[in-house]
Coordinates of C-alpha atoms (C1' of nucleotides) in Angstrom, one line a residue:
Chain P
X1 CA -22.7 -15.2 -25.4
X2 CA -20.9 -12.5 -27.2
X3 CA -18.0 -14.0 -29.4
X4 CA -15.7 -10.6 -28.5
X5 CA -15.6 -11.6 -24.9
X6 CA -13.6 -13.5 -22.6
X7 CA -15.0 -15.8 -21.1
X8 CA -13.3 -16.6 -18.1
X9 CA -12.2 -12.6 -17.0
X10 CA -14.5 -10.2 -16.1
X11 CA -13.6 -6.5 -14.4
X12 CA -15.8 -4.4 -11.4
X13 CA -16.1 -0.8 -10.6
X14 CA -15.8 -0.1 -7.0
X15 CA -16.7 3.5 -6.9
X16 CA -16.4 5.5 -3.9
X17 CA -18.6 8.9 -4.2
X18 CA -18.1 11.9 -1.9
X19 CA -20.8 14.1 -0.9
X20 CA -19.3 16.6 2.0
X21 CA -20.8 14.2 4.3
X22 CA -21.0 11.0 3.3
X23 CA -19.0 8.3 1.8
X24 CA -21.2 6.5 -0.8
X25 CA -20.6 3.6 -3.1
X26 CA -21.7 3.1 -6.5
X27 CA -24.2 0.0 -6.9
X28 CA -26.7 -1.7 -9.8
X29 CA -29.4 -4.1 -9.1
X30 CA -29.2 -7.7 -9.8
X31 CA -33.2 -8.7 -9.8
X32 CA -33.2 -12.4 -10.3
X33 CA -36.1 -14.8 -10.1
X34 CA -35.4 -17.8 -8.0
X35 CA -37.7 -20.6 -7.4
X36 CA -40.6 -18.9 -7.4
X37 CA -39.8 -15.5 -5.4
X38 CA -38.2 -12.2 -6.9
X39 CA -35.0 -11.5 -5.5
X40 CA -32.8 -7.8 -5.6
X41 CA -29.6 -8.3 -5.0
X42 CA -26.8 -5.3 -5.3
X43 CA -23.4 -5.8 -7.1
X44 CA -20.8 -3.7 -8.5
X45 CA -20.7 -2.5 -12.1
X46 CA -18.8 -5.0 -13.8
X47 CA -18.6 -7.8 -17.1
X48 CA -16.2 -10.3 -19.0
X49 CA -13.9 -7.9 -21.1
X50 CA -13.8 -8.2 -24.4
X51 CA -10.9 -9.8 -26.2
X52 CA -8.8 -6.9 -27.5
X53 CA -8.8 -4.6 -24.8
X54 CA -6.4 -3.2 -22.1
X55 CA -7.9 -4.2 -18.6
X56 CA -7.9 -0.3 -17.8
X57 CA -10.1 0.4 -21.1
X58 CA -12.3 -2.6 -20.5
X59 CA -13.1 -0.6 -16.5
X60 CA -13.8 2.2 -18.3
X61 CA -16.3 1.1 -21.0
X62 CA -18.4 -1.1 -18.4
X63 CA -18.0 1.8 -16.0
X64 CA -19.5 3.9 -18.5
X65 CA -22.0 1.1 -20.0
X66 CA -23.7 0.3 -17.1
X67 CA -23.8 3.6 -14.9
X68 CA -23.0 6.6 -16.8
X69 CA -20.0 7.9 -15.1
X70 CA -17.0 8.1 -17.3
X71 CA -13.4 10.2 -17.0
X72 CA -13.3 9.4 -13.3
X73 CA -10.3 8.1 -11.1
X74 CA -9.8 4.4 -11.6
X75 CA -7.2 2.3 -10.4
X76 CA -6.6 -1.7 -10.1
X77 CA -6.8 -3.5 -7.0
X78 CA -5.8 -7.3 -7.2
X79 CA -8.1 -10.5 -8.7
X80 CA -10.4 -12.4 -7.2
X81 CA -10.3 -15.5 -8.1
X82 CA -11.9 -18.2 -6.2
X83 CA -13.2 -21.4 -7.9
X84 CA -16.4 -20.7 -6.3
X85 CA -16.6 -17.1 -6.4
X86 CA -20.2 -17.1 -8.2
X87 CA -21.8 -19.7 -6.5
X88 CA -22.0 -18.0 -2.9
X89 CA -25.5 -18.4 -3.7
X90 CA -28.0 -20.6 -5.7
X91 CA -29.5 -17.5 -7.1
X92 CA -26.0 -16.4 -8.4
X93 CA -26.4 -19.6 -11.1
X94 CA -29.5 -18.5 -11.7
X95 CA -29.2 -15.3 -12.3
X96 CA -25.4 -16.6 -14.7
X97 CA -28.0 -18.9 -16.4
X98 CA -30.5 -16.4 -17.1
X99 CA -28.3 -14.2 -18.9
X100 CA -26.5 -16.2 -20.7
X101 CA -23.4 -16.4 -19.2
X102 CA -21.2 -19.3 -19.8
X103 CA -20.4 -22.4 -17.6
X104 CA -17.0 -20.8 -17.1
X105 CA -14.7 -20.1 -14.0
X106 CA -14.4 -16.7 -14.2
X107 CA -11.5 -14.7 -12.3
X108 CA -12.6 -11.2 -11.7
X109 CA -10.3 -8.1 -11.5
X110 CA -12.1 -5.4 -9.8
X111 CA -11.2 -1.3 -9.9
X112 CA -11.2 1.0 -7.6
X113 CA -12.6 4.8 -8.2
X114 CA -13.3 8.0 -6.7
X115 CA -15.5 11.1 -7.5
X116 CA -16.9 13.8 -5.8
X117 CA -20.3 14.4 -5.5
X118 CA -20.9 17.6 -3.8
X119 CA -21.3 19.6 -7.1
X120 CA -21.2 17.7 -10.2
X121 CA -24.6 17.3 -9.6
X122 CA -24.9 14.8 -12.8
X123 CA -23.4 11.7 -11.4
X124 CA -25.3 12.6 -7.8
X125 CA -28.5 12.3 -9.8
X126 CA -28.5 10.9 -13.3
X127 CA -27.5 7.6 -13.1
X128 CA -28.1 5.1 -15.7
X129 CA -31.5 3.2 -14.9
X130 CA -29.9 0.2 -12.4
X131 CA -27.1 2.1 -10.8
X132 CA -27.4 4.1 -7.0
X133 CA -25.2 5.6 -4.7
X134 CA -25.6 4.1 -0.9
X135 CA -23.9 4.9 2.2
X136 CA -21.2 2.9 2.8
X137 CA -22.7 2.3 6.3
X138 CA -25.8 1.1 4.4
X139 CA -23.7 -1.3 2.4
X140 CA -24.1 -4.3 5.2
X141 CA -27.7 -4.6 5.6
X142 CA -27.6 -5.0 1.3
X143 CA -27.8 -8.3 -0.1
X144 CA -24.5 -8.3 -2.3
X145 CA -24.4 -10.7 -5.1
X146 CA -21.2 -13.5 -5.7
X147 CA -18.1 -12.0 -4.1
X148 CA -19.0 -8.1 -3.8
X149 CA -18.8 -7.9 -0.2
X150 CA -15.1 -9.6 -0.3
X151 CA -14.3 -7.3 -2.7
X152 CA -16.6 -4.4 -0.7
X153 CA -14.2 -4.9 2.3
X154 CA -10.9 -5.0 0.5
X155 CA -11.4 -2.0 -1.7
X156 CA -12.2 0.3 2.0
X157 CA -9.0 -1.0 3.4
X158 CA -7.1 0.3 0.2
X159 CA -9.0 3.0 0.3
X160 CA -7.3 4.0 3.5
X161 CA -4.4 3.0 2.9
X162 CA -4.1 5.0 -0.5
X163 CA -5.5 8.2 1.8
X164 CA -2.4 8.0 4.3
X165 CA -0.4 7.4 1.7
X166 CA -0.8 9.7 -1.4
X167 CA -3.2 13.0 -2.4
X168 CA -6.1 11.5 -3.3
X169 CA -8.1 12.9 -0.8
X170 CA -8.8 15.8 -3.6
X171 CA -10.4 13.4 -6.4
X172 CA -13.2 13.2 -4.0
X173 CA -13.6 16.8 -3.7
X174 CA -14.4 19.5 -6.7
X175 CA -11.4 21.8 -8.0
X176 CA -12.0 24.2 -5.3
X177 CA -12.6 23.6 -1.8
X178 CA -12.1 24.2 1.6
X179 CA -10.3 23.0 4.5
X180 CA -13.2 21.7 6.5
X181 CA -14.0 19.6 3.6
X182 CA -11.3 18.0 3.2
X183 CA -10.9 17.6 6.5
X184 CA -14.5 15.8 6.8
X185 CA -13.4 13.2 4.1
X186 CA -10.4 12.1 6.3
X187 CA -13.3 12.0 9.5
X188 CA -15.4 9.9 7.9
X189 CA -13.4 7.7 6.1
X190 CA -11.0 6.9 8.9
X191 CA -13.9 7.4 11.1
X192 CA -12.3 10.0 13.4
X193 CA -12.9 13.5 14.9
X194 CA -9.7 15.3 13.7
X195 CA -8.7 18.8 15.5
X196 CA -9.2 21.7 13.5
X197 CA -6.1 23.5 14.2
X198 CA -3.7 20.7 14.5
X199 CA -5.2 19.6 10.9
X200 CA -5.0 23.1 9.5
X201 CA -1.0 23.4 10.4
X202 CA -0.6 20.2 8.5
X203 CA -1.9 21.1 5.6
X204 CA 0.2 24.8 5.7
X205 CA 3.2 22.8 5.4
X206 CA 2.1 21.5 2.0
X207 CA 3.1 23.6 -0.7
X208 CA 0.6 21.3 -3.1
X209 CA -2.5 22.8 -1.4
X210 CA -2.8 26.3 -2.7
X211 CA -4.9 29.0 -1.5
X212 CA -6.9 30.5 -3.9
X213 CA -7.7 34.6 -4.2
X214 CA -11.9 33.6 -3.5
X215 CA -13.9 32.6 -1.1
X216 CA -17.1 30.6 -0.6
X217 CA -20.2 32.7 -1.6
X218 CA -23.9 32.1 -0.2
X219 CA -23.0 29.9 3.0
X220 CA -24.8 31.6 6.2
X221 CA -22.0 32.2 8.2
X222 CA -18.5 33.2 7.8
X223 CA -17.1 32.2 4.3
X224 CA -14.5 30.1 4.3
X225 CA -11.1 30.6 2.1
X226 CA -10.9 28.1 -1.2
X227 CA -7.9 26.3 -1.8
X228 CA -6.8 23.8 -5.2
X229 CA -4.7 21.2 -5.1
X230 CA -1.9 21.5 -7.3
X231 CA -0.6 18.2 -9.0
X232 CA 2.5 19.8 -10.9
X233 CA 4.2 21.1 -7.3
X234 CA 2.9 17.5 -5.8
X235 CA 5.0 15.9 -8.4
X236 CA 7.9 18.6 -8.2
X237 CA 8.4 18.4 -4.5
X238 CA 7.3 14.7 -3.8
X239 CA 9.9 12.2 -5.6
X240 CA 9.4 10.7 -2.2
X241 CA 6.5 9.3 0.3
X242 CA 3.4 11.4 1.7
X243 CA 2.6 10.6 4.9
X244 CA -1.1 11.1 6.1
X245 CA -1.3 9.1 8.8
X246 CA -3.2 9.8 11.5
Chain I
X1 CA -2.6 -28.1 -24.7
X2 CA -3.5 -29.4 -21.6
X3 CA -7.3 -29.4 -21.2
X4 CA -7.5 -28.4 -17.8
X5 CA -5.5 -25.7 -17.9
X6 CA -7.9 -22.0 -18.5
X7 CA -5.5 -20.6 -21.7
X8 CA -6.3 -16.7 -20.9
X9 CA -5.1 -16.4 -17.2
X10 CA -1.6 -17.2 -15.7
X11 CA 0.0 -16.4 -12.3
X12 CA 4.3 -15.7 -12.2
X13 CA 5.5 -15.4 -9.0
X14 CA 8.5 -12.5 -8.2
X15 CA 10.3 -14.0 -5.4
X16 CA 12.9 -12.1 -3.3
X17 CA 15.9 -14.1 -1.3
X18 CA 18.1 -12.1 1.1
X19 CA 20.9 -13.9 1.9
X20 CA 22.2 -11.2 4.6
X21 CA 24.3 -8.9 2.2
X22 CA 22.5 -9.1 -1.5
X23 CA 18.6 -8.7 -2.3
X24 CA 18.2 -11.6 -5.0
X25 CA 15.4 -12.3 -7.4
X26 CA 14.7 -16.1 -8.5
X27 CA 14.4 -16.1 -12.4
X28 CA 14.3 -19.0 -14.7
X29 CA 15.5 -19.8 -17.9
X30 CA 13.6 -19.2 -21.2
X31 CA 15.9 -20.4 -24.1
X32 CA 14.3 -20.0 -27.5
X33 CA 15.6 -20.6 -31.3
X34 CA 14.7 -18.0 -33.2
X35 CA 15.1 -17.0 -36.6
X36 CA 18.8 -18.8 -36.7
X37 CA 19.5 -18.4 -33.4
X38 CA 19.7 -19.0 -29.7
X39 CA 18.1 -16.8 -27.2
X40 CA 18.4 -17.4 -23.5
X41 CA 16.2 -15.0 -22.1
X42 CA 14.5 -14.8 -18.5
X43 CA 11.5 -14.9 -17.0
X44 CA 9.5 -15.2 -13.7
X45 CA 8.5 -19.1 -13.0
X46 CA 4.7 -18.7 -14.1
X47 CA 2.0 -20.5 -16.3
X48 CA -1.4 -20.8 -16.8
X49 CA -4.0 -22.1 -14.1
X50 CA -5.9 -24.7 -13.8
X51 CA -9.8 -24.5 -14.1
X52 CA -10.3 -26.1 -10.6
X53 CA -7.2 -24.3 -9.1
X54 CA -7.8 -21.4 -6.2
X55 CA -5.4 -18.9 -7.5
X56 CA -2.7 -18.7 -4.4
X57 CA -3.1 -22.2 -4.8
X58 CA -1.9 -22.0 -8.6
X59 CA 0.8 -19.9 -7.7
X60 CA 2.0 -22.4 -5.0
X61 CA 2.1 -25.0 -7.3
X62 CA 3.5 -23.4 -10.0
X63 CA 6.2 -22.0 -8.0
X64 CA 7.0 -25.7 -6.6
X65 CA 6.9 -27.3 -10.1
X66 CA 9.7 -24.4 -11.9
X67 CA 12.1 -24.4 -8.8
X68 CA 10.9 -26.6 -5.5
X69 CA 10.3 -23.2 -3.5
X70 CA 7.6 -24.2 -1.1
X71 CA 6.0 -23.0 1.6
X72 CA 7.5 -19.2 1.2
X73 CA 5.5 -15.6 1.9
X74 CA 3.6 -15.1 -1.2
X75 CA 1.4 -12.2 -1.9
X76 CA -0.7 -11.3 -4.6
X77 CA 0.1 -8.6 -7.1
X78 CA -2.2 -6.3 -9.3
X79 CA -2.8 -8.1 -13.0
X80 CA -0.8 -7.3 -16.1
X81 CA -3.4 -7.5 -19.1
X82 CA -1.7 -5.3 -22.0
X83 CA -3.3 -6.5 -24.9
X84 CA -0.1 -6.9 -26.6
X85 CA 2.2 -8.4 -23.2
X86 CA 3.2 -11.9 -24.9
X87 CA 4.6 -10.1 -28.4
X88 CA 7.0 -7.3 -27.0
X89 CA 9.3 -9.3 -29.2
X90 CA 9.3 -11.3 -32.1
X91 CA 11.0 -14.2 -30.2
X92 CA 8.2 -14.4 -27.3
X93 CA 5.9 -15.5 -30.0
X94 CA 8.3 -18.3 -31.0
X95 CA 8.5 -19.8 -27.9
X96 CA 5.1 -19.4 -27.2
X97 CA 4.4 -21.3 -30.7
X98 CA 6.8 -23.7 -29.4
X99 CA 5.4 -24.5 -26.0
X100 CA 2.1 -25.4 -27.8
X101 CA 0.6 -22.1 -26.0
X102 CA -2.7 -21.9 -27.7
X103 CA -3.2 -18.0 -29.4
X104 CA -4.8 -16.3 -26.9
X105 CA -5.3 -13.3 -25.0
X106 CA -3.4 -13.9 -21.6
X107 CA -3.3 -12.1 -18.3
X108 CA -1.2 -12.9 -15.7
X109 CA -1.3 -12.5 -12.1
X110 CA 2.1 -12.0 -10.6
X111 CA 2.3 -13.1 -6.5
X112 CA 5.2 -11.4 -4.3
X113 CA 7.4 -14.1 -2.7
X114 CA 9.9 -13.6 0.3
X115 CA 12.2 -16.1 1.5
X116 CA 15.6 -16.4 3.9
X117 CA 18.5 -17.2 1.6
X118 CA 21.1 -16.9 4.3
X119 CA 20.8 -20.4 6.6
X120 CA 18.4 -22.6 4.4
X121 CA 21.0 -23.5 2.3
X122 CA 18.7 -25.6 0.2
X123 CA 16.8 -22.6 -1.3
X124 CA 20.1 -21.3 -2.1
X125 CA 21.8 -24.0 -4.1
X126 CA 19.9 -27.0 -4.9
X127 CA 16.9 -25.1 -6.9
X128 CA 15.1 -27.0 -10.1
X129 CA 17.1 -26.7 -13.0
X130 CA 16.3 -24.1 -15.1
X131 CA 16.1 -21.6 -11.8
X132 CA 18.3 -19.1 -10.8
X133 CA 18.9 -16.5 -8.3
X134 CA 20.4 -13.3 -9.7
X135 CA 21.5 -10.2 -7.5
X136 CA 18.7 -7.5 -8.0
X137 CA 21.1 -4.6 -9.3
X138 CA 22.2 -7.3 -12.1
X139 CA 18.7 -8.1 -13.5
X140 CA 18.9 -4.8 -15.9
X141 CA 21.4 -6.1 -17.9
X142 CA 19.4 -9.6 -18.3
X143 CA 17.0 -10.2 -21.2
X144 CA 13.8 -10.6 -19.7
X145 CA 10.8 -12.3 -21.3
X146 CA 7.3 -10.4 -22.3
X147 CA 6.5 -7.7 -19.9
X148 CA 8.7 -9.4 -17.1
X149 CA 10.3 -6.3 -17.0
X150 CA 7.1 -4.4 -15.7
X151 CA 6.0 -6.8 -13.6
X152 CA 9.6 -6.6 -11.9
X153 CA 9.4 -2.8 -11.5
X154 CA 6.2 -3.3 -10.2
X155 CA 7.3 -5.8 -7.6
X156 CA 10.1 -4.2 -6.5
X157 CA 8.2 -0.7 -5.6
X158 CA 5.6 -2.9 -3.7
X159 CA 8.4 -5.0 -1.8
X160 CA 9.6 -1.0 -0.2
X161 CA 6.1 -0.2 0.4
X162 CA 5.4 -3.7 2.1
X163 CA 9.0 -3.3 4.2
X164 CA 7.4 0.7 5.4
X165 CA 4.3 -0.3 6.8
X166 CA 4.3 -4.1 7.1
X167 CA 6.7 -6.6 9.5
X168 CA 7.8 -8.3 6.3
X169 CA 11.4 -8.7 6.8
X170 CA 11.6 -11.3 9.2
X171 CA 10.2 -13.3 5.9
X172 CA 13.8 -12.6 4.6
X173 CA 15.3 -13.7 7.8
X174 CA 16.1 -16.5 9.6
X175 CA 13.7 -17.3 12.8
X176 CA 16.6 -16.3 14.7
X177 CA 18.6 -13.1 13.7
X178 CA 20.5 -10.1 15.0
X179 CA 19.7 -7.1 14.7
X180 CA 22.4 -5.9 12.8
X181 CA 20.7 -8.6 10.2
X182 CA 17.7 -6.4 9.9
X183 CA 19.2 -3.7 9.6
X184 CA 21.1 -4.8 6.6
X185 CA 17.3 -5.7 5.1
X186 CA 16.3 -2.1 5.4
X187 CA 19.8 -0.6 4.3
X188 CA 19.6 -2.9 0.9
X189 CA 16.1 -2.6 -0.1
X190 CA 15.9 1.1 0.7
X191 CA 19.6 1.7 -1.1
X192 CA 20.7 3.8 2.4
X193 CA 22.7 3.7 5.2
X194 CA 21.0 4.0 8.4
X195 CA 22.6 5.3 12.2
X196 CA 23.1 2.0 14.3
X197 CA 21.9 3.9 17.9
X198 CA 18.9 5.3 15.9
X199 CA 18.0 2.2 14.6
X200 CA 17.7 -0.2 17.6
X201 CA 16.7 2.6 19.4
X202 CA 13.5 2.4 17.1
X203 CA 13.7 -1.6 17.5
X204 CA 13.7 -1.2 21.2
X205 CA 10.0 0.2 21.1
X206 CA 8.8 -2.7 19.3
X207 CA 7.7 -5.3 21.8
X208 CA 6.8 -7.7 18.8
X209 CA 10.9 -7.8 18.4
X210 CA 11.7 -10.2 21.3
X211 CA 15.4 -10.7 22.7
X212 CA 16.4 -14.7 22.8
X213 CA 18.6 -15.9 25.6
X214 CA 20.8 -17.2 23.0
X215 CA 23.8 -15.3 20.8
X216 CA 25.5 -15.7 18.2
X217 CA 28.3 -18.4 18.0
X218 CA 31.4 -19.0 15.7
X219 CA 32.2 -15.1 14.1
X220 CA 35.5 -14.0 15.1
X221 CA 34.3 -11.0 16.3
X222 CA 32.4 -9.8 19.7
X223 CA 29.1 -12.4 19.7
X224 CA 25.3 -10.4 18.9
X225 CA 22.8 -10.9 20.9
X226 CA 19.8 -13.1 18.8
X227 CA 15.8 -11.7 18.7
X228 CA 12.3 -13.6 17.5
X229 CA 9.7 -11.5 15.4
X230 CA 7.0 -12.8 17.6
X231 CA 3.4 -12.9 15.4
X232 CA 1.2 -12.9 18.4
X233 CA 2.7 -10.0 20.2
X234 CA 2.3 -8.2 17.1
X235 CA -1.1 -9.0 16.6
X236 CA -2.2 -8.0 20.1
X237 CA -0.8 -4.9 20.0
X238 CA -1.1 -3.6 16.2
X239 CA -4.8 -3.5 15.1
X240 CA -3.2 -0.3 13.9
X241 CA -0.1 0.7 11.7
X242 CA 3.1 -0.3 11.5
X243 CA 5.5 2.4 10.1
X244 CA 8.9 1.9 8.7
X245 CA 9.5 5.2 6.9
X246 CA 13.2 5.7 6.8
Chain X
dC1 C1' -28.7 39.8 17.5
dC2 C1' -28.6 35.0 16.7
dA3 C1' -26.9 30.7 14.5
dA4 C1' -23.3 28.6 12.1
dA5 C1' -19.0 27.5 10.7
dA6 C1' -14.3 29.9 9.8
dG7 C1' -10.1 30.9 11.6
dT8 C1' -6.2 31.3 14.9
dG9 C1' -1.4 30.2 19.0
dT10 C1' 0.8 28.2 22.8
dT11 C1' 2.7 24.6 25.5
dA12 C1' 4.3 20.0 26.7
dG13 C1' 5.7 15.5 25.4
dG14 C1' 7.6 12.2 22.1
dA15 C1' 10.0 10.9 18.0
dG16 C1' 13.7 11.5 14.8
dT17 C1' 18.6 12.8 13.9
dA18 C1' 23.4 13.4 14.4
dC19 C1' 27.4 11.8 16.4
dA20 C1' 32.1 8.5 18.7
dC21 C1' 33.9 5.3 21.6
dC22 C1' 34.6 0.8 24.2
dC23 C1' 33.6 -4.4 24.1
dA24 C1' 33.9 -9.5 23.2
dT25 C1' 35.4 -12.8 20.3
dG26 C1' 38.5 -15.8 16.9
dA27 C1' 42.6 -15.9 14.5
Chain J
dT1 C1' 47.4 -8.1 19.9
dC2 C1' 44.8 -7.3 16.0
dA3 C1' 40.8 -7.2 13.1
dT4 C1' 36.0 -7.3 13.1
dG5 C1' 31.5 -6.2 14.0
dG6 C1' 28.6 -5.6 18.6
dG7 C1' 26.8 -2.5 21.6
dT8 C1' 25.7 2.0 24.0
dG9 C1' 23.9 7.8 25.5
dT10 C1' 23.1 12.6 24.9
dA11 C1' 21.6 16.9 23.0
dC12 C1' 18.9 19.3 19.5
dT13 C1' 15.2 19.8 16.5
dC14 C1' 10.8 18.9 14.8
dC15 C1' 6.3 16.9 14.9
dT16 C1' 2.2 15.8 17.4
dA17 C1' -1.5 16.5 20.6
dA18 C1' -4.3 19.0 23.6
dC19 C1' -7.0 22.9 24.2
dA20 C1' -11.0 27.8 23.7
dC21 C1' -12.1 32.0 21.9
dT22 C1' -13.0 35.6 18.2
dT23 C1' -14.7 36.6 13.4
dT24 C1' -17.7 36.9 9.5
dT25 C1' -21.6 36.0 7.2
dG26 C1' -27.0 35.3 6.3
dG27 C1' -31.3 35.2 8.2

DNA sequence: CCAAAAGTGTTAGGAGTACACCCATGA
DNA sequence: TCATGGGTGTACTCCTAACACTTTTGG
């Protein structure tokens, strides 16, 4: 194994991808060959971290490493740590063996990221070789390797939690966007029809969303205002809580 | 060093003791002789895990073995992993050299601790020897250890956000309390007075907040009626949300 | 002119806020 | 009888929830 890692801590991307419809997560194979039969299992991006580097940096890098995407929202979520956490499985060792990973208890500390999808279409469609976006409703008929569907659960709970709570709704969405799609993000994710008028009075009250002098352009129907999100008069106004609850 | 200990990962645990007027913080002692001198600086109870050691289960143990807490509310935190934590000071690397702590990279996974200082008089007075409570609003003027300080912060900011959407304080109470009690909780953590009326008003809505046939005995003024948080009642009705905001 | 999504106002009920006095007990 | 905290109601404002039709564009 590579002398500039730690053995026993390793870090995972949990990204969450927004496509105006969907919620998608971030995923690379794990193909492992296991007495006799081939096996794909999914996990999330992730590896030990190397010995002289912040946690956040070491997200980043593997991040980057192993799917491409880089200068994205990341943010910690708490270790897993299990003494078992890699042995869910008999292909899990196998797999551990095959690449060389030590005999080591490894405690894992997992991120938790958002990007938007709808028009950066690089990160929709060029992915590093073993990485893919699936629906997060596809996510439970996927074999997930070690842990990742522990860490799969906990990551949509704070994913909730940090939409009620803060404005982070607008990392999923490009710079400009409309109402309806950010309206659709809280739908899906809290799965939930909203209503349109009672959302949109909400959102007037928030100084932080700004209307913007454009408008959509080649939609076939009316074209719908664009607004920004404006983190300076987020931070300004909001000392205090934000409260998206629904 | 102990061989069965993993030298890169530690857990501290941040405990919090009402004890119905102060929020209080359970700290022990780090006394170091450095360069000429004696240091008594402070730190969370906290060391490194054990190889074949769950983490909660770590931080149980570790919490036991510093001060005899046991049995207490303890949540995990997000992990500290600065690169540089352990040498914010000369002096951290003394005692570190001193302790036999091998020269490693550590990260450390702080847990969230609540306990009732008010009736269990044990917690209050006949802790492990090196362990002391110390009133929150104190703890800036008190040399603390590494990135204590951080971690602290940290802990504190969680604790408020716990309080707004979780029923976390009857962790601070006693099993059988007034409501004047609770009120008090919210008052100190949130630093604000709050209306008496409005506040049991809100109380009254919460079945999960259940009325004893019991009061108060022996205070020289008029008696207060006692309540139970019940768990079960709360977990039949709230699937959802709890909300706190003050 | 049709399909598709954008945009808009009113009403009723519930929750939050502000506010002041009497009550029960021990000393 | 005094000191101490316990206990209670009302009015106003603001937020939430329910609900349906017209507008603008491209095809």
């Amino acid at each position: 194994m590579d002398k500039r890692l730690i053995p026993n801590i390793s870090v995972d991307a949990v990204v969450f991808g927004f496509d105006d419809f969907h919620l998608n997560i971030l995923l690379v194979t794990r193909p492992v060959y296991h007495e006799g039969k081939n096996y794909i299992d999914w996990k999330f991006p992730g590896d030990l971290i190397r010995k002289d580097e912040d946690l956040d940096v070491s997200a980043e890098r593997i991040l980057y490493e192993q799917t491409g995407l880089q200068k994205i929202y990341l943010k910690q979520l708490k270790a897993f740590g299990d003494t078992n956490r890699l042995k869910r499985q008999p292909r899990d060792m196998t797999w551990l063996y095959a690449i060389d990973h030590p005999e080591e208890r490894v405690i894992t500390i997992p991120y938790f990221g958002l990007v938007n999808l709808s028009e950066d279409v690089d990160y929709k469609t060029s992915l590093n070789g073993n990485a893919r976006w699936f629906p997060v409703d596809e996510v439970k008929d996927l074999p997930l390797a070690f842990d990742h569907r522990d860490i799969f659960t906990f990551a949509l709970e704070t994913l909730r939690n940090e939409l009620r709570n803060q404005p982070l709704a607008f990392e999923l969405l490009p710079p400009k966007f409309t109402l309806s799609q950010l309206q659709r993000i809280y739908e899906v994710v809290f799965e939930k029809k909203l209503d349109k008028r009672n959302f949109r009075k909400k959102i007037a009250g928030l100084r932080y969303i700004v209307p913007l002098h454009e408008k959509e352009t080649e939609v076939s129907h009316r074209p719908a205002q664009l607004y920004m999100f404006s983190k300076d008069i987020y931070q300004k106004l909001h000392t205090r809580q934000f409260d998206f609850t629904i």
